[in-house]
mmCIF file of C-alpha atoms in Angstrom:
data_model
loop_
_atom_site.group_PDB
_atom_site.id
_atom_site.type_symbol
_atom_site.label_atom_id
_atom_site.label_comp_id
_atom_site.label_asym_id
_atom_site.label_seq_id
_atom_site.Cartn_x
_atom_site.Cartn_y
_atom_site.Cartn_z
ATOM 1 C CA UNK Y 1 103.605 108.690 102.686
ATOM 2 C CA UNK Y 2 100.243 107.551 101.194
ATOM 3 C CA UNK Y 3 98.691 104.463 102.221
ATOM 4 C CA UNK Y 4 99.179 102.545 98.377
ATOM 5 C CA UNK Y 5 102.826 103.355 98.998
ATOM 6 C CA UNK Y 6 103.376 101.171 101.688
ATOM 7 C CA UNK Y 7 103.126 97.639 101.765
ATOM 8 C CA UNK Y 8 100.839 96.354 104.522
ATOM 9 C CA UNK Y 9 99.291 92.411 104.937
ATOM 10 C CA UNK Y 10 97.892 91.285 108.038
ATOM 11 C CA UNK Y 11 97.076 87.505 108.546
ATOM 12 C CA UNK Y 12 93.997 87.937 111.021
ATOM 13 C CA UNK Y 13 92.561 84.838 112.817
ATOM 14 C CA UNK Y 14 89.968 83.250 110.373
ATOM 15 C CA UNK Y 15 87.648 82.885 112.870
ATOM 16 C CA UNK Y 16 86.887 86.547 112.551
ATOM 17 C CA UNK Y 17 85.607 85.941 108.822
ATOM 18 C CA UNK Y 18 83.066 83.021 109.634
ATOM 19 C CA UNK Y 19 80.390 86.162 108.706
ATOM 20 C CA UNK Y 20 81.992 88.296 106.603
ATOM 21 C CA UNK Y 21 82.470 87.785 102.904
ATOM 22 C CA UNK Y 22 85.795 88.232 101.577
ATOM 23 C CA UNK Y 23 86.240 91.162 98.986
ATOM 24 C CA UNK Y 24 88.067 88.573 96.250
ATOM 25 C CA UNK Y 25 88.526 85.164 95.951
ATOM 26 C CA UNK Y 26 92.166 84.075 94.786
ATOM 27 C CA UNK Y 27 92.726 80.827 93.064
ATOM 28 C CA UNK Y 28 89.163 80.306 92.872
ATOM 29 C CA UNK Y 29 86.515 81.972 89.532
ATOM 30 C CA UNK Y 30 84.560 83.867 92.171
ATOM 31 C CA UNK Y 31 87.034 87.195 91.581
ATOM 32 C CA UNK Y 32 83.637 89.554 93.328
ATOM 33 C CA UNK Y 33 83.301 92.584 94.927
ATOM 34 C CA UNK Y 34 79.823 94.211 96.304
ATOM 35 C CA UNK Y 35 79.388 97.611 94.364
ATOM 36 C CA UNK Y 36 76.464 98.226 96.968
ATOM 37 C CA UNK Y 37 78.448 98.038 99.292
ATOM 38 C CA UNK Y 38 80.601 101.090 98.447
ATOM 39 C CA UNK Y 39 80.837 104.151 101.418
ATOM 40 C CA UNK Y 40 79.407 107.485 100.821
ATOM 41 C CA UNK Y 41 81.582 109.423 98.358
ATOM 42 C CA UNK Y 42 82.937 106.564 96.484
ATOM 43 C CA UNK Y 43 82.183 104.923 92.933
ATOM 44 C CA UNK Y 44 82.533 101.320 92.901
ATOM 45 C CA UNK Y 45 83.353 99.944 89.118
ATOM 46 C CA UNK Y 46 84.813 95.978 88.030
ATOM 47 C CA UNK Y 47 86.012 95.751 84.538
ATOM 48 C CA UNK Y 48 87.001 92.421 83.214
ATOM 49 C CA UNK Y 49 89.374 92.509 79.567
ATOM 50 C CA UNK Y 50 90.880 89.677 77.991
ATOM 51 C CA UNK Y 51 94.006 90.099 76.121
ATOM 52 C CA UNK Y 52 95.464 87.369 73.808
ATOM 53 C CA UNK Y 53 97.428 86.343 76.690
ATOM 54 C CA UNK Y 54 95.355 86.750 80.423
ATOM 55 C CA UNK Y 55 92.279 87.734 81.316
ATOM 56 C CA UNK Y 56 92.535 90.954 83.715
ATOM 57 C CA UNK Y 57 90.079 92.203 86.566
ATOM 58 C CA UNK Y 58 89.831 96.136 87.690
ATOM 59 C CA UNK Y 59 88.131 96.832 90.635
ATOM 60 C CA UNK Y 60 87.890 100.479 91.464
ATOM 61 C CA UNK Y 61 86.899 101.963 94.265
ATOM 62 C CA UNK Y 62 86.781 105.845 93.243
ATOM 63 C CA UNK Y 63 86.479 108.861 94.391
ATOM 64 C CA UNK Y 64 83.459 110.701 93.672
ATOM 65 C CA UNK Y 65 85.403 113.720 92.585
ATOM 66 C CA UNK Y 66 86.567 112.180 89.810
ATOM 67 C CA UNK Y 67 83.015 111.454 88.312
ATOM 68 C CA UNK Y 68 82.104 108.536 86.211
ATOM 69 C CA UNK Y 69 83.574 110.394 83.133
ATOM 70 C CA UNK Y 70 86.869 110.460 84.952
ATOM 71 C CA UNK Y 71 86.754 106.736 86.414
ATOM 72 C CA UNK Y 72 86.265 105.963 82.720
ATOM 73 C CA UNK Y 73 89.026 107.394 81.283
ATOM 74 C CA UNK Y 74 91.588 106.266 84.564
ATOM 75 C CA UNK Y 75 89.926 102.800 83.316
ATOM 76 C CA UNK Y 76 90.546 103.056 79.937
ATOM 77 C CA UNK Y 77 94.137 104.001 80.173
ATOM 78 C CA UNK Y 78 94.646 100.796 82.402
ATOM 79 C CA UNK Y 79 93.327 98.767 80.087
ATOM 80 C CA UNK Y 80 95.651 100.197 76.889
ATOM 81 C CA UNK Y 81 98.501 99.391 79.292
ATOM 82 C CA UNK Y 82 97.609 96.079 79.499
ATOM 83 C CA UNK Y 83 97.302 95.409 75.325
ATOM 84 C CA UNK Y 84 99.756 97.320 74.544
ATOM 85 C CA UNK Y 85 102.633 95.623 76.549
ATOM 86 C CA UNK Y 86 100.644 92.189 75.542
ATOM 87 C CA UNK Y 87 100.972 93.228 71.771
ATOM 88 C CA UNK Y 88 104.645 95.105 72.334
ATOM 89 C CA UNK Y 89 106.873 92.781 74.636
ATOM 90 C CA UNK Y 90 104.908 89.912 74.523
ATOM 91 C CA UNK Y 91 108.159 86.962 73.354
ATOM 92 C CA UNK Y 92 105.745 84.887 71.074
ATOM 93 C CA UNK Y 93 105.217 87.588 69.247
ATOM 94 C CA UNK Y 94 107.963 87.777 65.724
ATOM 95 C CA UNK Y 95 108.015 91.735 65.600
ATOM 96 C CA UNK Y 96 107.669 92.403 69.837
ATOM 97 C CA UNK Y 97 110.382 93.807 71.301
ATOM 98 C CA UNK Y 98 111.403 91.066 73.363
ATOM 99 C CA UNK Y 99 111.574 89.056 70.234
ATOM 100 C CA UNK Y 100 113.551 91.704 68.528
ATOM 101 C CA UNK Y 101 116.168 91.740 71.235
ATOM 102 C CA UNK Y 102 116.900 88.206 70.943
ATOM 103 C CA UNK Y 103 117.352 88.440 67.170
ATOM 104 C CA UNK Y 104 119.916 91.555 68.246
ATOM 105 C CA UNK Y 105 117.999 94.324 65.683
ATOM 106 C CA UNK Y 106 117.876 96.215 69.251
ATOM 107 C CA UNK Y 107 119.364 96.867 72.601
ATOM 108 C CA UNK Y 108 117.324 97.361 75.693
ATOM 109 C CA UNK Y 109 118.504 100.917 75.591
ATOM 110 C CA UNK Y 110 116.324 101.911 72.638
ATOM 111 C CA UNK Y 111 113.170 101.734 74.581
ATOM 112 C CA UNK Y 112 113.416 102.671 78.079
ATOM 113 C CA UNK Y 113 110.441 100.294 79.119
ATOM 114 C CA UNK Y 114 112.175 97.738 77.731
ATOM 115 C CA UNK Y 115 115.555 98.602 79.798
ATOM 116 C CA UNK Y 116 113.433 98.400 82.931
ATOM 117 C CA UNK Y 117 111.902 95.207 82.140
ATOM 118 C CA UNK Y 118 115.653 93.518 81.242
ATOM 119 C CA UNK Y 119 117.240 94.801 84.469
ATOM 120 C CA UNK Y 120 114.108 93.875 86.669
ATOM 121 C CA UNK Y 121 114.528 89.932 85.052
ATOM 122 C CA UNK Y 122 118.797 90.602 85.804
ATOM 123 C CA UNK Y 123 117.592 91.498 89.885
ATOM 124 C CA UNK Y 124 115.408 89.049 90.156
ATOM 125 C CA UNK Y 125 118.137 86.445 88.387
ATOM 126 C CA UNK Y 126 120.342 87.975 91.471
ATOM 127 C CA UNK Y 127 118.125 87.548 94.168
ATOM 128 C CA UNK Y 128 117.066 84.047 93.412
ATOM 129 C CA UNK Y 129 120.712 82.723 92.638
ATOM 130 C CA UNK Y 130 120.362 82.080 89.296
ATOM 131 C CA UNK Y 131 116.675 80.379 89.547
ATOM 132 C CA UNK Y 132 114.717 82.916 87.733
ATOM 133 C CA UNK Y 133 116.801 83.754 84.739
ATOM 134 C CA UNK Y 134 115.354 84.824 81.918
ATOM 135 C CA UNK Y 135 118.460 84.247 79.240
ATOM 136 C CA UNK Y 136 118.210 80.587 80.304
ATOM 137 C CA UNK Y 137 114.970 79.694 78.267
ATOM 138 C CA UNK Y 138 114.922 78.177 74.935
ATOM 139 C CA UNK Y 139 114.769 80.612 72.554
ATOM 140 C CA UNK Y 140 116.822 83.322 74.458
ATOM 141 C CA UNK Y 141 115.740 86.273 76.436
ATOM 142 C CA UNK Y 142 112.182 85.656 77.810
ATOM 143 C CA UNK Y 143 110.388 87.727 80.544
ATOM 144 C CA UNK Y 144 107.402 85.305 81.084
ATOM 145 C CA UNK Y 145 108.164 84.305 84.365
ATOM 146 C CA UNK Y 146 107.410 88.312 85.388
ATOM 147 C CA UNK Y 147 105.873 90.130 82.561
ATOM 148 C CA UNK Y 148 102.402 89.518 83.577
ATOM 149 C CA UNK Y 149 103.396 91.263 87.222
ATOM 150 C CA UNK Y 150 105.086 93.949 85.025
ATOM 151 C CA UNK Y 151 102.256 94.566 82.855
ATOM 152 C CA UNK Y 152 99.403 94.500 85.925
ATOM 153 C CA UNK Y 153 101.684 97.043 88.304
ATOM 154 C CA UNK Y 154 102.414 99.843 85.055
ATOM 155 C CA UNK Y 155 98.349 99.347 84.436
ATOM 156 C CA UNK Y 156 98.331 99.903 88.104
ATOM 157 C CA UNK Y 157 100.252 103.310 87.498
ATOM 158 C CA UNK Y 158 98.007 104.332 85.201
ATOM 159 C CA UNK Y 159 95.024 104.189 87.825
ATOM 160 C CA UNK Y 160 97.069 106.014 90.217
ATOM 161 C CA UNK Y 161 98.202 108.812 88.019
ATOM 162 C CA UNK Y 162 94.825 109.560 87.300
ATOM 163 C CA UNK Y 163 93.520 109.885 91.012
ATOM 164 C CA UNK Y 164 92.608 106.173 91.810
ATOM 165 C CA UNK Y 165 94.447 104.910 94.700
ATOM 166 C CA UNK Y 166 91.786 102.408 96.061
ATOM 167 C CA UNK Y 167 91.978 99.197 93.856
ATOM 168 C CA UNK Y 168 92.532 95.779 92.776
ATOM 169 C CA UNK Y 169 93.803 94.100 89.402
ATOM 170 C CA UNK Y 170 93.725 90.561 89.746
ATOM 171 C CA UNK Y 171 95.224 88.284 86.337
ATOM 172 C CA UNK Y 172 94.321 84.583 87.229
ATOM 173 C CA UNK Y 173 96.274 83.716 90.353
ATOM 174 C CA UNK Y 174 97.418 86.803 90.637
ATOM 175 C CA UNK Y 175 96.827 90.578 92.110
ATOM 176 C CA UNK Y 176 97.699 93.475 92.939
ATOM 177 C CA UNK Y 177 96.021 96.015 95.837
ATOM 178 C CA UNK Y 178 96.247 99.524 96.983
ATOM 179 C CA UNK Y 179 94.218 101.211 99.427
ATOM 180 C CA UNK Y 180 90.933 100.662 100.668
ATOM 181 C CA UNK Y 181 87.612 98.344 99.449
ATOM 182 C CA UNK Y 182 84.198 99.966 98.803
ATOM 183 C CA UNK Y 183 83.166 98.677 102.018
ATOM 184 C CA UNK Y 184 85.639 101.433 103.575
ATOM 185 C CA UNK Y 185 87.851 99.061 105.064
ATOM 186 C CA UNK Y 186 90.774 96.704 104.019
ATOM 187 C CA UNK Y 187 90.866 94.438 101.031
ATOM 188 C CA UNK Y 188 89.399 91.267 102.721
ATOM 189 C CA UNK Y 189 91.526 88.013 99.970
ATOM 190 C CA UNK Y 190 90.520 84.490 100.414
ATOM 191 C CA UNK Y 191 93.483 82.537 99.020
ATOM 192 C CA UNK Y 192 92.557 79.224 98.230
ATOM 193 C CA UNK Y 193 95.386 76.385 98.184
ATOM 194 C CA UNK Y 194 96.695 76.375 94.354
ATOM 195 C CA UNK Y 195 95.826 72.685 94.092
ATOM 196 C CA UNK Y 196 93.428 72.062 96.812
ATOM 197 C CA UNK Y 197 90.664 74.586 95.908
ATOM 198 C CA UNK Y 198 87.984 72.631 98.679
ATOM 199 C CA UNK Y 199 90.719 73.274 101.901
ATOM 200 C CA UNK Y 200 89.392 76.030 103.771
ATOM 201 C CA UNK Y 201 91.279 79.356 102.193
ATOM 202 C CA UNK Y 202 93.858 81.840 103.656
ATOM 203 C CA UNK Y 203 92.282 85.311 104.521
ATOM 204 C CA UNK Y 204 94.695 88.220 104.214
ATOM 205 C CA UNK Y 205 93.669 92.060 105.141
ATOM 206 C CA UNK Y 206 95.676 93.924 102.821
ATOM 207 C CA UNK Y 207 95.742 97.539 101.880
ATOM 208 C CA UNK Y 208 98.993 97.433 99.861
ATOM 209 C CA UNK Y 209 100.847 94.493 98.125
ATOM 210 C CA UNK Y 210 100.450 91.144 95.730
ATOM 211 C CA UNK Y 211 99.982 88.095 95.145
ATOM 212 C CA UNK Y 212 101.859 86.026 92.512
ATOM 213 C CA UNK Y 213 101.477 82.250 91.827
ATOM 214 C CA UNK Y 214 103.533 80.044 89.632
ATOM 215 C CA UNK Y 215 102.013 76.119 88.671
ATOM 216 C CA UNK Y 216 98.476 76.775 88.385
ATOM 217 C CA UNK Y 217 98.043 77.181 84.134
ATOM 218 C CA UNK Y 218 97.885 73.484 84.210
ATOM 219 C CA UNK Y 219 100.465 73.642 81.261
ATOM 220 C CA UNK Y 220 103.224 71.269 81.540
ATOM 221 C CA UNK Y 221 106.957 71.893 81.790
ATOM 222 C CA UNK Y 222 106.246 76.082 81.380
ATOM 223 C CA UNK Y 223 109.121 76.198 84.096
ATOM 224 C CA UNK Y 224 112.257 75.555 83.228
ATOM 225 C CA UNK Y 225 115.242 74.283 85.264
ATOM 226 C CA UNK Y 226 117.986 76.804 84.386
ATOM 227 C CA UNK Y 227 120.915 74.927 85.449
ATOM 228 C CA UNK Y 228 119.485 71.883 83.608
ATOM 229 C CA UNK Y 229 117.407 73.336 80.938
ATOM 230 C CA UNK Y 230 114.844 70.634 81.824
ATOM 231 C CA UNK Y 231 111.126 71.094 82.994
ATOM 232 C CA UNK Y 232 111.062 72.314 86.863
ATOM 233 C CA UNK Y 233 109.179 68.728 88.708
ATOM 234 C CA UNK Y 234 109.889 69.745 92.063
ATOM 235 C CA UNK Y 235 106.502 72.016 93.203
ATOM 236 C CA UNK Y 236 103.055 71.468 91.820
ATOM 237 C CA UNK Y 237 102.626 75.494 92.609
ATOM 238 C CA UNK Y 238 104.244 78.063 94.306
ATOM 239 C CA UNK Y 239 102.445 81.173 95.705
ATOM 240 C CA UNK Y 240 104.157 84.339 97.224
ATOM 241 C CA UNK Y 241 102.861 87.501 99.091
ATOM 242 C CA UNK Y 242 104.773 91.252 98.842
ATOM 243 C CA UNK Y 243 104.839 94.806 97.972
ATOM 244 C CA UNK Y 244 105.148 94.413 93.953
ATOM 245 C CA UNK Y 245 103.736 91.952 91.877
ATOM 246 C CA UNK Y 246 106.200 91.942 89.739
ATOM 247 C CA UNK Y 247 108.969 90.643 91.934
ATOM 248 C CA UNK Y 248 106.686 88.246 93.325
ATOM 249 C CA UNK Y 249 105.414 86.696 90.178
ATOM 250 C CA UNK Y 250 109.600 86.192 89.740
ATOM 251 C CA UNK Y 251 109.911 85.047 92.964
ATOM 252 C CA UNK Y 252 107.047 82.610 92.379
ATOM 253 C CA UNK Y 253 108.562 81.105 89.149
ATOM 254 C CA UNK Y 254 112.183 80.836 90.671
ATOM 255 C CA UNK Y 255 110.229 78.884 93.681
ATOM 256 C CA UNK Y 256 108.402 76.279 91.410
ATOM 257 C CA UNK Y 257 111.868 75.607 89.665
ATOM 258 C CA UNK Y 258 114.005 75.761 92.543
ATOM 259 C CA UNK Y 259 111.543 73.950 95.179
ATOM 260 C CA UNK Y 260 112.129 73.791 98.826
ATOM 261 C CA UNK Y 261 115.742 75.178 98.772
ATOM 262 C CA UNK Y 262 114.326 78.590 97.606
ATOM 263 C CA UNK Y 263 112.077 79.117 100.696
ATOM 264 C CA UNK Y 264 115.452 80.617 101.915
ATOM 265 C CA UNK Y 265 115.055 83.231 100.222
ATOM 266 C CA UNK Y 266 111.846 84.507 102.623
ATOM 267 C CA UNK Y 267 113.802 84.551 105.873
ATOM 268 C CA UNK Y 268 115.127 87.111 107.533
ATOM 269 C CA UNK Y 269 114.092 90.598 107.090
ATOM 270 C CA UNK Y 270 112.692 89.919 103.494
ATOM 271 C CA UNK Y 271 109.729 91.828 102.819
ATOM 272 C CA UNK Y 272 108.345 88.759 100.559
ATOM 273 C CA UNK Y 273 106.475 85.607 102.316
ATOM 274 C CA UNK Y 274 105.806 82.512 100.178
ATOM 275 C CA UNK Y 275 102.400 80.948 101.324
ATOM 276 C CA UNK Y 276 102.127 78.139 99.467
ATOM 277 C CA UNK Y 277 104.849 76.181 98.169
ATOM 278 C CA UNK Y 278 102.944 72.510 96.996
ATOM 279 C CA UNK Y 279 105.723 69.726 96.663
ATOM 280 C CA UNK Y 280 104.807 67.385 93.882
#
């Protein structure tokens, strides 16, 4: 199995950073990585694109095979991903499909994107015990709480369809990684705490896996209480670590709504670790 299959995220003693600087900065502006610093072989590229929604961050770190004509293209296709499921599912939009499948003029089975996004918001309703639910926002049916980890792991597929298997796509507080950094070695993530950006930061090695955060838009009451139907007040912001964004960006909003009684869902043999959860 290739190494962007697998998830892997190793907390290493911080001391062993004091002189090295991280590849990305999470929860901080200073999203960076060192094109010079790119191994022989390799073509180091960051792309930043702003959707009407989030502003996205592709960090490549290509294989010289592929050529600059081909690293274009692989970028390119990542980026359409990420407007067209902005401009297709996003709910605020009258004639998206999300918003068309609350006013009924379709079922999920017409597009089969759209079936995977509806049954990924009915798991993640399961595994959460009812805290992420999607059909319990004003309005109706409303993916927010993971479509932004939906739309940053499909862009993701794009990359890897066309060769790219050493990246990162960060969307504010979140990311995604696969493979290796330019430097040749792990991606080297400085989480900083969601509302405490001066505490020293968490440093992660990761080679596979993501990072989603809940709290941090500084919009108030975007969480909502499903059993109450009332703005979540328990967490100032949740973070969580794992294998695919998108269940941890659901994991993350269930967390800020549910507050300390849904760190139970991290024990065990769960392959998803919530690192910050910020009590009001």
């Amino acid at each position: 199995m290739r190494i962007d299959e697998q998830p892997r995220t190793r907390w290493p003693d911080p001391s062993a950073f004091r002189n090295r600087r991280p590849d990305l900065r999470l929860g901080s502006r200073r999203h960076r990585i060192d094109p010079a610093g790119a191994t022989g072989g390799r073509i180091a590229v960051q792309h930043t694109v702003r959707t009407a929604t989030a502003e996205y961050t592709l960090l490549l770190n290509a294989p010289e095979w592929l050529g600059r004509r081909g690293v274009g293209e692989a970028l390119r296709d990542s980026v359409a991903e990420l407007r067209a499921i902005d401009l297709t599912y996003g709910p605020n939009r009258p004639e998206s499909l999300v918003s068309r499948l609350r006013r009924a003029e379709i079922s999920p089975e017409s597009y089969p994107p759209l079936a995977d996004l509806v049954d990924r918001c009915a798991a993640m309703r399961a595994a959460t015990d009812g805290w992420f639910d999607a059909w319990a926002v004003p309005g109706g049916f409303d993916p927010g709480g993971l479509l932004g980890g939906w739309a940053v792991e499909r862009a993701a597929e794009r990359l890897r369809a066309a060769g790219i298997h050493d990246y990162a796509v960060l969307a504010g507080a979140d990311l995604v990684v696969r493979g290796r950094a330019p430097h040749g070695g792990p991606w080297r993530v400085a989480v900083h705490h969601p509302t405490a950006p001066e505490r020293a930061p968490m440093v992660l090695e990761m080679t596979a896996g993501a990072i989603g955060t809940s709290g941090v838009t500084g919009r108030q009451g975007h969480v909502v209480d499903p059993h109450t139907g009332e703005p979540a007040d328990h967490l100032v912001a949740a973070t969580v670590v794992g294998p695919d964004l998108t269940v941890a960006d659901a994991y993350a909003t269930a967390l800020y709504a549910a507050g300390p009684t849904g760190l139970a869902w991290f024990r065990g043999n769960s392959d998803y670790r919530a690192l910050f959860a910020h009590r009001r």
